[in-house]
GROMACS .gro file of C-alpha atoms in nm:
model
  465
    1UNK     CA    1   0.756  -7.351  -5.077
    2UNK     CA    2   0.567  -7.677  -5.073
    3UNK     CA    3   0.662  -7.974  -4.999
    4UNK     CA    4   0.769  -8.256  -5.282
    5UNK     CA    5   0.532  -8.524  -5.327
    6UNK     CA    6   0.540  -8.838  -5.489
    7UNK     CA    7   0.290  -8.886  -5.806
    8UNK     CA    8   0.033  -9.125  -5.563
    9UNK     CA    9  -0.004  -8.854  -5.290
   10UNK     CA   10  -0.053  -8.578  -5.636
   11UNK     CA   11  -0.334  -8.828  -5.767
   12UNK     CA   12  -0.501  -8.873  -5.466
   13UNK     CA   13  -0.502  -8.492  -5.349
   14UNK     CA   14  -0.688  -8.454  -5.680
   15UNK     CA   15  -0.954  -8.717  -5.668
   16UNK     CA   16  -1.000  -8.600  -5.299
   17UNK     CA   17  -1.398  -8.478  -5.244
   18UNK     CA   18  -1.348  -8.492  -4.831
   19UNK     CA   19  -1.137  -8.648  -4.540
   20UNK     CA   20  -1.275  -8.845  -4.277
   21UNK     CA   21  -1.089  -8.823  -3.913
   22UNK     CA   22  -1.058  -9.130  -3.878
   23UNK     CA   23  -0.838  -9.096  -4.202
   24UNK     CA   24  -1.099  -9.252  -4.500
   25UNK     CA   25  -1.077  -8.968  -4.798
   26UNK     CA   26  -1.339  -8.988  -4.998
   27UNK     CA   27  -1.236  -8.997  -5.401
   28UNK     CA   28  -1.424  -8.937  -5.736
   29UNK     CA   29  -1.388  -9.135  -5.942
   30UNK     CA   30  -1.337  -9.094  -6.294
   31UNK     CA   31  -1.424  -9.427  -6.481
   32UNK     CA   32  -1.604  -9.712  -6.312
   33UNK     CA   33  -1.548 -10.017  -6.510
   34UNK     CA   34  -1.824 -10.300  -6.437
   35UNK     CA   35  -1.822 -10.659  -6.554
   36UNK     CA   36  -2.043 -10.951  -6.463
   37UNK     CA   37  -1.996 -10.981  -6.103
   38UNK     CA   38  -2.127 -10.665  -6.090
   39UNK     CA   39  -2.504 -10.754  -6.002
   40UNK     CA   40  -2.539 -10.766  -5.647
   41UNK     CA   41  -2.412 -10.395  -5.631
   42UNK     CA   42  -2.736 -10.340  -5.949
   43UNK     CA   43  -2.957 -10.544  -5.741
   44UNK     CA   44  -2.866 -10.293  -5.382
   45UNK     CA   45  -2.974  -9.958  -5.696
   46UNK     CA   46  -3.255 -10.158  -5.765
   47UNK     CA   47  -3.386 -10.245  -5.371
   48UNK     CA   48  -3.253  -9.852  -5.270
   49UNK     CA   49  -3.536  -9.765  -5.620
   50UNK     CA   50  -3.183  -9.583  -5.717
   51UNK     CA   51  -3.002  -9.526  -6.030
   52UNK     CA   52  -2.629  -9.482  -6.202
   53UNK     CA   53  -2.512  -9.182  -6.087
   54UNK     CA   54  -2.273  -9.050  -6.335
   55UNK     CA   55  -2.371  -9.377  -6.660
   56UNK     CA   56  -2.129  -9.158  -6.834
   57UNK     CA   57  -1.873  -9.245  -6.639
   58UNK     CA   58  -1.954  -9.606  -6.632
   59UNK     CA   59  -1.856  -9.958  -6.900
   60UNK     CA   60  -1.972 -10.272  -6.878
   61UNK     CA   61  -1.819 -10.545  -7.026
   62UNK     CA   62  -1.917 -10.922  -7.085
   63UNK     CA   63  -1.529 -11.118  -6.957
   64UNK     CA   64  -1.505 -11.320  -6.692
   65UNK     CA   65  -1.762 -11.544  -6.798
   66UNK     CA   66  -1.749 -11.537  -7.212
   67UNK     CA   67  -1.741 -11.792  -7.353
   68UNK     CA   68  -1.418 -11.887  -7.583
   69UNK     CA   69  -1.479 -12.178  -7.722
   70UNK     CA   70  -1.750 -12.331  -7.910
   71UNK     CA   71  -2.025 -12.509  -7.805
   72UNK     CA   72  -2.352 -12.504  -7.547
   73UNK     CA   73  -2.321 -12.301  -7.289
   74UNK     CA   74  -2.442 -12.313  -6.885
   75UNK     CA   75  -2.749 -12.192  -6.892
   76UNK     CA   76  -2.585 -12.010  -6.527
   77UNK     CA   77  -2.321 -11.876  -6.788
   78UNK     CA   78  -2.574 -11.707  -7.012
   79UNK     CA   79  -2.765 -11.636  -6.682
   80UNK     CA   80  -2.523 -11.414  -6.592
   81UNK     CA   81  -2.404 -11.281  -6.903
   82UNK     CA   82  -2.799 -11.173  -6.963
   83UNK     CA   83  -2.746 -11.070  -6.668
   84UNK     CA   84  -2.546 -10.786  -6.699
   85UNK     CA   85  -2.687 -10.655  -7.035
   86UNK     CA   86  -2.987 -10.610  -6.908
   87UNK     CA   87  -2.862 -10.384  -6.601
   88UNK     CA   88  -2.632 -10.182  -6.889
   89UNK     CA   89  -2.938 -10.105  -7.035
   90UNK     CA   90  -3.124 -10.032  -6.743
   91UNK     CA   91  -2.861  -9.736  -6.666
   92UNK     CA   92  -2.796  -9.628  -6.985
   93UNK     CA   93  -2.446  -9.762  -6.907
   94UNK     CA   94  -2.210  -9.854  -7.206
   95UNK     CA   95  -2.194 -10.218  -7.302
   96UNK     CA   96  -1.919 -10.412  -7.462
   97UNK     CA   97  -2.103 -10.755  -7.513
   98UNK     CA   98  -2.008 -11.087  -7.666
   99UNK     CA   99  -2.145 -10.954  -7.997
  100UNK     CA  100  -1.946 -10.553  -7.947
  101UNK     CA  101  -1.606 -10.605  -8.188
  102UNK     CA  102  -1.460 -10.415  -7.910
  103UNK     CA  103  -1.547 -10.691  -7.663
  104UNK     CA  104  -1.207 -10.818  -7.417
  105UNK     CA  105  -1.099 -10.805  -7.086
  106UNK     CA  106  -1.184 -10.547  -6.875
  107UNK     CA  107  -0.831 -10.437  -6.805
  108UNK     CA  108  -0.749 -10.507  -7.201
  109UNK     CA  109  -0.989 -10.319  -7.390
  110UNK     CA  110  -1.037 -10.023  -7.094
  111UNK     CA  111  -0.606  -9.956  -7.204
  112UNK     CA  112  -0.721  -9.997  -7.594
  113UNK     CA  113  -1.017  -9.814  -7.645
  114UNK     CA  114  -0.805  -9.513  -7.480
  115UNK     CA  115  -1.077  -9.510  -7.179
  116UNK     CA  116  -0.728  -9.509  -6.917
  117UNK     CA  117  -0.575  -9.194  -6.952
  118UNK     CA  118  -0.329  -9.052  -6.730
  119UNK     CA  119  -0.446  -8.891  -6.426
  120UNK     CA  120  -0.734  -9.028  -6.384
  121UNK     CA  121  -0.876  -9.237  -6.127
  122UNK     CA  122  -1.013  -9.597  -6.218
  123UNK     CA  123  -1.179  -9.839  -6.060
  124UNK     CA  124  -1.355 -10.201  -6.101
  125UNK     CA  125  -1.449 -10.431  -5.877
  126UNK     CA  126  -1.157 -10.693  -5.957
  127UNK     CA  127  -0.810 -10.625  -5.777
  128UNK     CA  128  -0.618 -10.674  -6.124
  129UNK     CA  129  -0.716 -10.286  -6.187
  130UNK     CA  130  -0.423 -10.190  -6.063
  131UNK     CA  131  -0.322 -10.288  -6.459
  132UNK     CA  132  -0.428  -9.927  -6.587
  133UNK     CA  133  -0.155  -9.748  -6.360
  134UNK     CA  134   0.068  -9.860  -6.547
  135UNK     CA  135  -0.104  -9.531  -6.798
  136UNK     CA  136  -0.029  -9.275  -6.439
  137UNK     CA  137  -0.336  -9.342  -6.360
  138UNK     CA  138  -0.488  -9.426  -6.023
  139UNK     CA  139  -0.657  -9.742  -6.035
  140UNK     CA  140  -0.743  -9.998  -5.747
  141UNK     CA  141  -0.926 -10.297  -5.745
  142UNK     CA  142  -1.335 -10.287  -5.503
  143UNK     CA  143  -1.538 -10.499  -5.351
  144UNK     CA  144  -1.888 -10.522  -5.419
  145UNK     CA  145  -2.009 -10.243  -5.198
  146UNK     CA  146  -1.790 -10.029  -5.285
  147UNK     CA  147  -1.916 -10.120  -5.652
  148UNK     CA  148  -2.275  -9.977  -5.559
  149UNK     CA  149  -2.155  -9.726  -5.359
  150UNK     CA  150  -1.989  -9.592  -5.664
  151UNK     CA  151  -2.293  -9.640  -5.917
  152UNK     CA  152  -2.478  -9.461  -5.711
  153UNK     CA  153  -2.242  -9.163  -5.571
  154UNK     CA  154  -1.927  -9.160  -5.827
  155UNK     CA  155  -1.746  -9.133  -5.505
  156UNK     CA  156  -1.549  -9.408  -5.316
  157UNK     CA  157  -1.389  -9.430  -4.983
  158UNK     CA  158  -1.083  -9.525  -4.922
  159UNK     CA  159  -0.803  -9.521  -4.628
  160UNK     CA  160  -0.435  -9.402  -4.795
  161UNK     CA  161  -0.210  -9.641  -4.900
  162UNK     CA  162   0.148  -9.543  -4.717
  163UNK     CA  163   0.435  -9.540  -5.041
  164UNK     CA  164   0.625  -9.722  -5.179
  165UNK     CA  165   0.871  -9.663  -5.509
  166UNK     CA  166   1.087  -9.987  -5.648
  167UNK     CA  167   1.342  -9.894  -5.902
  168UNK     CA  168   1.472 -10.125  -6.137
  169UNK     CA  169   1.898 -10.049  -6.270
  170UNK     CA  170   2.026 -10.182  -6.540
  171UNK     CA  171   1.888 -10.391  -6.831
  172UNK     CA  172   1.681 -10.701  -6.884
  173UNK     CA  173   1.877 -11.000  -7.059
  174UNK     CA  174   1.720 -11.095  -7.428
  175UNK     CA  175   1.412 -11.341  -7.309
  176UNK     CA  176   1.357 -11.163  -6.992
  177UNK     CA  177   0.995 -10.979  -6.975
  178UNK     CA  178   0.792 -10.776  -6.762
  179UNK     CA  179   0.632 -11.078  -6.648
  180UNK     CA  180   0.932 -11.219  -6.492
  181UNK     CA  181   1.045 -10.900  -6.310
  182UNK     CA  182   0.686 -10.886  -6.144
  183UNK     CA  183   0.771 -11.254  -6.038
  184UNK     CA  184   1.094 -11.225  -5.962
  185UNK     CA  185   1.023 -10.866  -5.654
  186UNK     CA  186   0.739 -11.043  -5.549
  187UNK     CA  187   0.908 -11.400  -5.454
  188UNK     CA  188   1.165 -11.173  -5.285
  189UNK     CA  189   0.948 -10.957  -5.111
  190UNK     CA  190   0.710 -11.227  -5.000
  191UNK     CA  191   0.349 -11.220  -5.158
  192UNK     CA  192   0.302 -10.958  -4.818
  193UNK     CA  193   0.588 -10.749  -4.951
  194UNK     CA  194   0.405 -10.396  -5.023
  195UNK     CA  195   0.146 -10.473  -4.795
  196UNK     CA  196  -0.052 -10.162  -4.760
  197UNK     CA  197   0.115  -9.987  -5.015
  198UNK     CA  198   0.063  -9.778  -5.350
  199UNK     CA  199   0.393  -9.846  -5.549
  200UNK     CA  200   0.595  -9.643  -5.840
  201UNK     CA  201   0.779  -9.884  -6.034
  202UNK     CA  202   1.094  -9.631  -6.210
  203UNK     CA  203   1.438  -9.681  -6.308
  204UNK     CA  204   1.585  -9.725  -6.670
  205UNK     CA  205   1.479 -10.079  -6.708
  206UNK     CA  206   1.114  -9.968  -6.652
  207UNK     CA  207   1.148  -9.668  -6.870
  208UNK     CA  208   1.229  -9.890  -7.124
  209UNK     CA  209   0.921 -10.127  -7.133
  210UNK     CA  210   0.628 -10.146  -7.353
  211UNK     CA  211   0.295  -9.995  -7.252
  212UNK     CA  212   0.215 -10.383  -7.247
  213UNK     CA  213   0.526 -10.451  -7.036
  214UNK     CA  214   0.429 -10.191  -6.750
  215UNK     CA  215   0.040 -10.303  -6.783
  216UNK     CA  216   0.169 -10.646  -6.655
  217UNK     CA  217   0.451 -10.488  -6.345
  218UNK     CA  218   0.154 -10.327  -6.243
  219UNK     CA  219  -0.132 -10.568  -6.306
  220UNK     CA  220   0.044 -10.835  -6.094
  221UNK     CA  221   0.139 -10.554  -5.805
  222UNK     CA  222  -0.160 -10.678  -5.626
  223UNK     CA  223   0.001 -11.076  -5.582
  224UNK     CA  224   0.310 -10.906  -5.367
  225UNK     CA  225   0.041 -10.706  -5.106
  226UNK     CA  226   0.051 -10.419  -5.319
  227UNK     CA  227  -0.291 -10.178  -5.328
  228UNK     CA  228  -0.198 -10.034  -5.714
  229UNK     CA  229   0.089  -9.997  -5.859
  230UNK     CA  230   0.197  -9.702  -6.080
  231UNK     CA  231   0.440  -9.569  -6.341
  232UNK     CA  232   0.472  -9.196  -6.431
  233UNK     CA  233   0.386  -9.203  -6.811
  234UNK     CA  234   0.609  -9.057  -7.065
  235UNK     CA  235   0.638  -9.031  -7.443
  236UNK     CA  236   0.542  -9.415  -7.448
  237UNK     CA  237   0.221  -9.367  -7.268
  238UNK     CA  238   0.140  -9.038  -7.515
  239UNK     CA  239   0.229  -9.252  -7.847
  240UNK     CA  240   0.054  -9.551  -7.768
  241UNK     CA  241  -0.282  -9.323  -7.647
  242UNK     CA  242  -0.273  -9.123  -7.984
  243UNK     CA  243  -0.627  -9.168  -8.181
  244UNK     CA  244  -0.746  -9.462  -7.940
  245UNK     CA  245  -1.144  -9.408  -7.953
  246UNK     CA  246  -1.208  -9.224  -7.632
  247UNK     CA  247  -0.864  -9.066  -7.593
  248UNK     CA  248  -0.849  -8.713  -7.694
  249UNK     CA  249  -0.775  -8.660  -8.043
  250UNK     CA  250  -0.583  -8.315  -8.210
  251UNK     CA  251  -0.557  -7.988  -8.045
  252UNK     CA  252  -0.696  -8.165  -7.692
  253UNK     CA  253  -0.402  -8.416  -7.726
  254UNK     CA  254  -0.167  -8.204  -7.758
  255UNK     CA  255  -0.305  -7.977  -7.443
  256UNK     CA  256  -0.350  -8.354  -7.284
  257UNK     CA  257   0.004  -8.424  -7.315
  258UNK     CA  258   0.107  -8.078  -7.165
  259UNK     CA  259  -0.088  -8.160  -6.892
  260UNK     CA  260   0.038  -8.586  -6.906
  261UNK     CA  261   0.378  -8.443  -6.886
  262UNK     CA  262   0.322  -8.350  -6.540
  263UNK     CA  263   0.245  -8.577  -6.361
  264UNK     CA  264   0.553  -8.725  -6.205
  265UNK     CA  265   0.715  -8.737  -5.873
  266UNK     CA  266   0.866  -8.480  -5.788
  267UNK     CA  267   1.263  -8.457  -5.740
  268UNK     CA  268   1.306  -8.460  -5.394
  269UNK     CA  269   0.918  -8.598  -5.322
  270UNK     CA  270   0.994  -8.917  -5.021
  271UNK     CA  271   0.907  -9.245  -5.011
  272UNK     CA  272   0.788  -9.450  -4.692
  273UNK     CA  273   0.925  -9.748  -4.827
  274UNK     CA  274   1.222  -9.727  -5.112
  275UNK     CA  275   1.369 -10.133  -5.293
  276UNK     CA  276   1.587 -10.149  -5.590
  277UNK     CA  277   1.637 -10.459  -5.772
  278UNK     CA  278   1.989 -10.484  -6.033
  279UNK     CA  279   1.765 -10.659  -6.382
  280UNK     CA  280   2.101 -10.869  -6.368
  281UNK     CA  281   2.005 -11.065  -6.125
  282UNK     CA  282   1.655 -11.167  -6.286
  283UNK     CA  283   1.573 -11.509  -6.498
  284UNK     CA  284   1.330 -11.636  -6.656
  285UNK     CA  285   1.071 -11.714  -6.389
  286UNK     CA  286   0.831 -11.991  -6.306
  287UNK     CA  287   0.616 -12.080  -5.984
  288UNK     CA  288   0.675 -12.400  -5.798
  289UNK     CA  289   0.417 -12.357  -5.520
  290UNK     CA  290   0.103 -12.218  -5.432
  291UNK     CA  291   0.138 -11.894  -5.429
  292UNK     CA  292   0.339 -11.589  -5.613
  293UNK     CA  293   0.590 -11.553  -5.448
  294UNK     CA  294   0.642 -11.946  -5.432
  295UNK     CA  295   0.868 -11.866  -5.779
  296UNK     CA  296   1.251 -11.897  -5.883
  297UNK     CA  297   1.458 -11.926  -6.187
  298UNK     CA  298   1.390 -12.236  -6.458
  299UNK     CA  299   1.743 -12.269  -6.323
  300UNK     CA  300   1.688 -12.364  -5.980
  301UNK     CA  301   1.556 -12.716  -5.834
  302UNK     CA  302   1.227 -12.723  -5.544
  303UNK     CA  303   1.351 -12.646  -5.254
  304UNK     CA  304   1.348 -12.851  -4.895
  305UNK     CA  305   1.098 -12.717  -4.658
  306UNK     CA  306   1.340 -12.901  -4.387
  307UNK     CA  307   1.625 -12.635  -4.501
  308UNK     CA  308   1.359 -12.279  -4.508
  309UNK     CA  309   1.326 -12.103  -4.182
  310UNK     CA  310   1.066 -12.235  -3.942
  311UNK     CA  311   0.818 -12.010  -4.071
  312UNK     CA  312   0.806 -12.096  -4.368
  313UNK     CA  313   0.906 -12.480  -4.373
  314UNK     CA  314   0.473 -12.527  -4.313
  315UNK     CA  315   0.383 -12.347  -4.605
  316UNK     CA  316   0.649 -12.437  -4.787
  317UNK     CA  317   0.559 -12.863  -4.795
  318UNK     CA  318   0.159 -12.780  -4.836
  319UNK     CA  319   0.267 -12.623  -5.148
  320UNK     CA  320   0.474 -12.944  -5.244
  321UNK     CA  321   0.194 -13.153  -5.158
  322UNK     CA  322  -0.039 -13.004  -5.330
  323UNK     CA  323   0.183 -12.953  -5.661
  324UNK     CA  324   0.278 -13.315  -5.634
  325UNK     CA  325   0.669 -13.195  -5.612
  326UNK     CA  326   1.018 -13.299  -5.482
  327UNK     CA  327   1.268 -13.040  -5.315
  328UNK     CA  328   1.555 -13.119  -5.508
  329UNK     CA  329   1.359 -13.173  -5.829
  330UNK     CA  330   1.474 -12.951  -6.102
  331UNK     CA  331   1.245 -12.719  -6.214
  332UNK     CA  332   1.311 -12.737  -6.538
  333UNK     CA  333   1.268 -13.111  -6.538
  334UNK     CA  334   0.907 -13.073  -6.475
  335UNK     CA  335   0.673 -13.211  -6.678
  336UNK     CA  336   0.330 -13.069  -6.826
  337UNK     CA  337   0.026 -13.182  -6.874
  338UNK     CA  338  -0.137 -12.850  -7.121
  339UNK     CA  339  -0.062 -12.476  -7.168
  340UNK     CA  340  -0.298 -12.174  -7.168
  341UNK     CA  341  -0.126 -11.815  -7.341
  342UNK     CA  342  -0.432 -11.533  -7.247
  343UNK     CA  343  -0.583 -11.336  -6.909
  344UNK     CA  344  -0.559 -10.989  -6.817
  345UNK     CA  345  -0.178 -10.958  -6.720
  346UNK     CA  346  -0.098 -11.163  -7.090
  347UNK     CA  347  -0.358 -11.164  -7.318
  348UNK     CA  348  -0.261 -10.870  -7.542
  349UNK     CA  349  -0.037 -10.856  -7.916
  350UNK     CA  350   0.305 -10.841  -7.775
  351UNK     CA  351   0.244 -11.171  -7.507
  352UNK     CA  352   0.163 -11.352  -7.858
  353UNK     CA  353   0.405 -11.224  -8.044
  354UNK     CA  354   0.659 -11.332  -7.832
  355UNK     CA  355   0.456 -11.678  -7.824
  356UNK     CA  356   0.445 -11.750  -8.117
  357UNK     CA  357   0.872 -11.632  -8.209
  358UNK     CA  358   0.890 -11.961  -7.994
  359UNK     CA  359   0.613 -12.186  -8.180
  360UNK     CA  360   0.665 -12.040  -8.556
  361UNK     CA  361   0.805 -12.370  -8.749
  362UNK     CA  362   0.777 -12.583  -8.405
  363UNK     CA  363   0.514 -12.910  -8.237
  364UNK     CA  364   0.323 -12.860  -7.874
  365UNK     CA  365   0.365 -13.179  -7.714
  366UNK     CA  366   0.084 -13.105  -7.488
  367UNK     CA  367  -0.208 -12.938  -7.602
  368UNK     CA  368  -0.303 -12.569  -7.496
  369UNK     CA  369  -0.583 -12.337  -7.522
  370UNK     CA  370  -0.506 -11.992  -7.636
  371UNK     CA  371  -0.717 -11.710  -7.545
  372UNK     CA  372  -0.640 -11.327  -7.691
  373UNK     CA  373  -0.769 -11.067  -7.442
  374UNK     CA  374  -0.966 -10.904  -7.707
  375UNK     CA  375  -1.140 -10.949  -7.973
  376UNK     CA  376  -0.937 -10.660  -8.167
  377UNK     CA  377  -0.613 -10.876  -8.079
  378UNK     CA  378  -0.804 -11.118  -8.170
  379UNK     CA  379  -0.836 -10.945  -8.521
  380UNK     CA  380  -0.450 -10.847  -8.497
  381UNK     CA  381  -0.290 -11.131  -8.419
  382UNK     CA  382  -0.557 -11.376  -8.703
  383UNK     CA  383  -0.423 -11.061  -8.972
  384UNK     CA  384  -0.024 -11.129  -8.877
  385UNK     CA  385  -0.032 -11.498  -8.835
  386UNK     CA  386  -0.019 -11.586  -8.554
  387UNK     CA  387  -0.299 -11.798  -8.506
  388UNK     CA  388  -0.227 -11.946  -8.771
  389UNK     CA  389   0.148 -12.031  -8.587
  390UNK     CA  390  -0.026 -12.187  -8.310
  391UNK     CA  391  -0.276 -12.384  -8.494
  392UNK     CA  392   0.005 -12.502  -8.730
  393UNK     CA  393   0.193 -12.624  -8.355
  394UNK     CA  394  -0.139 -12.785  -8.214
  395UNK     CA  395  -0.258 -12.584  -8.025
  396UNK     CA  396  -0.651 -12.435  -7.985
  397UNK     CA  397  -0.753 -12.070  -8.110
  398UNK     CA  398  -1.006 -11.917  -7.904
  399UNK     CA  399  -1.221 -11.596  -7.901
  400UNK     CA  400  -1.100 -11.357  -7.647
  401UNK     CA  401  -1.246 -11.343  -7.231
  402UNK     CA  402  -1.087 -11.449  -6.905
  403UNK     CA  403  -1.161 -11.820  -7.038
  404UNK     CA  404  -0.928 -12.041  -6.812
  405UNK     CA  405  -0.767 -11.823  -6.588
  406UNK     CA  406  -1.025 -11.801  -6.366
  407UNK     CA  407  -1.227 -12.120  -6.527
  408UNK     CA  408  -1.581 -11.915  -6.469
  409UNK     CA  409  -1.653 -11.968  -6.832
  410UNK     CA  410  -1.563 -12.385  -6.813
  411UNK     CA  411  -1.243 -12.314  -6.998
  412UNK     CA  412  -1.051 -12.550  -6.695
  413UNK     CA  413  -0.749 -12.772  -6.543
  414UNK     CA  414  -0.868 -13.062  -6.447
  415UNK     CA  415  -0.783 -13.159  -6.129
  416UNK     CA  416  -0.429 -13.329  -6.088
  417UNK     CA  417  -0.288 -13.156  -6.404
  418UNK     CA  418  -0.007 -12.951  -6.461
  419UNK     CA  419  -0.078 -12.670  -6.627
  420UNK     CA  420   0.182 -12.395  -6.772
  421UNK     CA  421   0.017 -12.067  -6.775
  422UNK     CA  422   0.072 -11.657  -6.809
  423UNK     CA  423  -0.221 -11.597  -6.568
  424UNK     CA  424  -0.127 -11.456  -6.233
  425UNK     CA  425  -0.231 -11.645  -5.941
  426UNK     CA  426  -0.152 -12.022  -5.886
  427UNK     CA  427  -0.381 -12.036  -5.569
  428UNK     CA  428  -0.495 -12.352  -5.511
  429UNK     CA  429  -0.790 -12.423  -5.738
  430UNK     CA  430  -0.755 -12.124  -5.873
  431UNK     CA  431  -0.799 -12.243  -6.272
  432UNK     CA  432  -0.998 -12.577  -6.135
  433UNK     CA  433  -1.041 -12.806  -5.842
  434UNK     CA  434  -0.705 -12.970  -5.761
  435UNK     CA  435  -0.561 -12.784  -6.093
  436UNK     CA  436  -0.151 -12.731  -6.033
  437UNK     CA  437  -0.077 -12.394  -6.183
  438UNK     CA  438   0.301 -12.285  -6.316
  439UNK     CA  439   0.310 -11.892  -6.390
  440UNK     CA  440   0.558 -11.761  -6.615
  441UNK     CA  441   0.552 -11.546  -6.949
  442UNK     CA  442   0.402 -11.623  -7.284
  443UNK     CA  443   0.711 -11.690  -7.406
  444UNK     CA  444   0.769 -11.949  -7.145
  445UNK     CA  445   0.436 -12.092  -7.183
  446UNK     CA  446   0.535 -12.192  -7.548
  447UNK     CA  447   0.862 -12.294  -7.449
  448UNK     CA  448   0.740 -12.601  -7.204
  449UNK     CA  449   0.472 -12.659  -7.459
  450UNK     CA  450   0.699 -12.746  -7.725
  451UNK     CA  451   0.959 -12.919  -7.474
  452UNK     CA  452   0.626 -13.086  -7.276
  453UNK     CA  453   0.799 -12.989  -6.946
  454UNK     CA  454   0.907 -12.647  -6.818
  455UNK     CA  455   1.213 -12.493  -6.964
  456UNK     CA  456   1.437 -12.166  -7.014
  457UNK     CA  457   1.314 -12.039  -7.365
  458UNK     CA  458   1.622 -11.791  -7.403
  459UNK     CA  459   1.807 -12.123  -7.630
  460UNK     CA  460   1.443 -12.143  -7.810
  461UNK     CA  461   1.465 -11.786  -7.900
  462UNK     CA  462   1.847 -11.793  -8.048
  463UNK     CA  463   1.801 -11.618  -8.396
  464UNK     CA  464   1.440 -11.586  -8.353
  465UNK     CA  465   1.456 -11.183  -8.133
   0.00000   0.00000   0.00000
């Protein structure tokens, strides 16, 4: 009899080419996604006189440096974009540049185009590659040296992570989203809570999430220290993939679905670690500090370092100093200077629809920028009238790209300014030198926009869901 295996173990084994005595495994890569930051890897190939081993499996995307607003493009930004294009053309790699109607953030357009499929291994020189695990894919970020190795060999060396399952039972309340779930478990377990693990998400709440919600959850897995996040594919997955450009069609799709349906953990499979979360404990959640683990329900107050565990007090004090916050302050009273909705975490059409439900017929009290996750999402939001809701509320509607999530394209939060953001990281300087970032769901960002302070979105959504 065969030993019961987890979904992760099945995927790892299926992609293993060879295993070394030191425990590392050489894995075959089915999809390699590259963006502007890949120039170092392409330069290594040039130095060695090598070509991309499997150009048909590599896809280049302009996203981190993509200008999202009209105006003069910084010469350094233009150079980065041009370099990616030159490298893609030199190696016959498919390129989604600024003029392509399917351009967007790599972790948005990969699933959108059907490049991401259950059972595949997906790699990219970006930590949030974990997003693609929402489809039952083995997906994780790699470093610059590994990007070069994949380009040259279509393989990558990796140490096998330990297995972990997070089961979420019950049902999420109205106005509570996958973003709140992610911030909740990271706050509960810590930013290193899942370090060295591959997480499989399971339970009634996970099965009830849309693909967009699943992608948000898997995207944020690494903010809790995990190597990747993973959800077994089901009918929700299959329905999403039908008709996608690179997905199987017709009879091929039917055969693929039969195979994909088998991609799940065996009933008796053992995980090295198990965690359970009751959805009833999750409320709209926001970060107050400079790590994703420094998050609390919107009804809470800023913690007091003096009342914290000795090992945590110094970190809390440093975060409060940087964020300009005082212990005991109600989180829902903290004023903000601006808002941002977008990113590979929360820039999809479902995210924009939720924000629009809050903003419809209301005016923002602070300025803000909304950058859709892809050109397709932008067109869809405009066709549905969402963009008009945003602009009538006084917010700026931009083009697609990573934008203010990381600030590489010039979209930044100024020093000392406080931003309610739907992005994935609130580290010091993440959105700009000296910027103060509060992470939350797009609906919560919209609520902050119309009140001018961090606020519970649920009263604003009454009668609108």
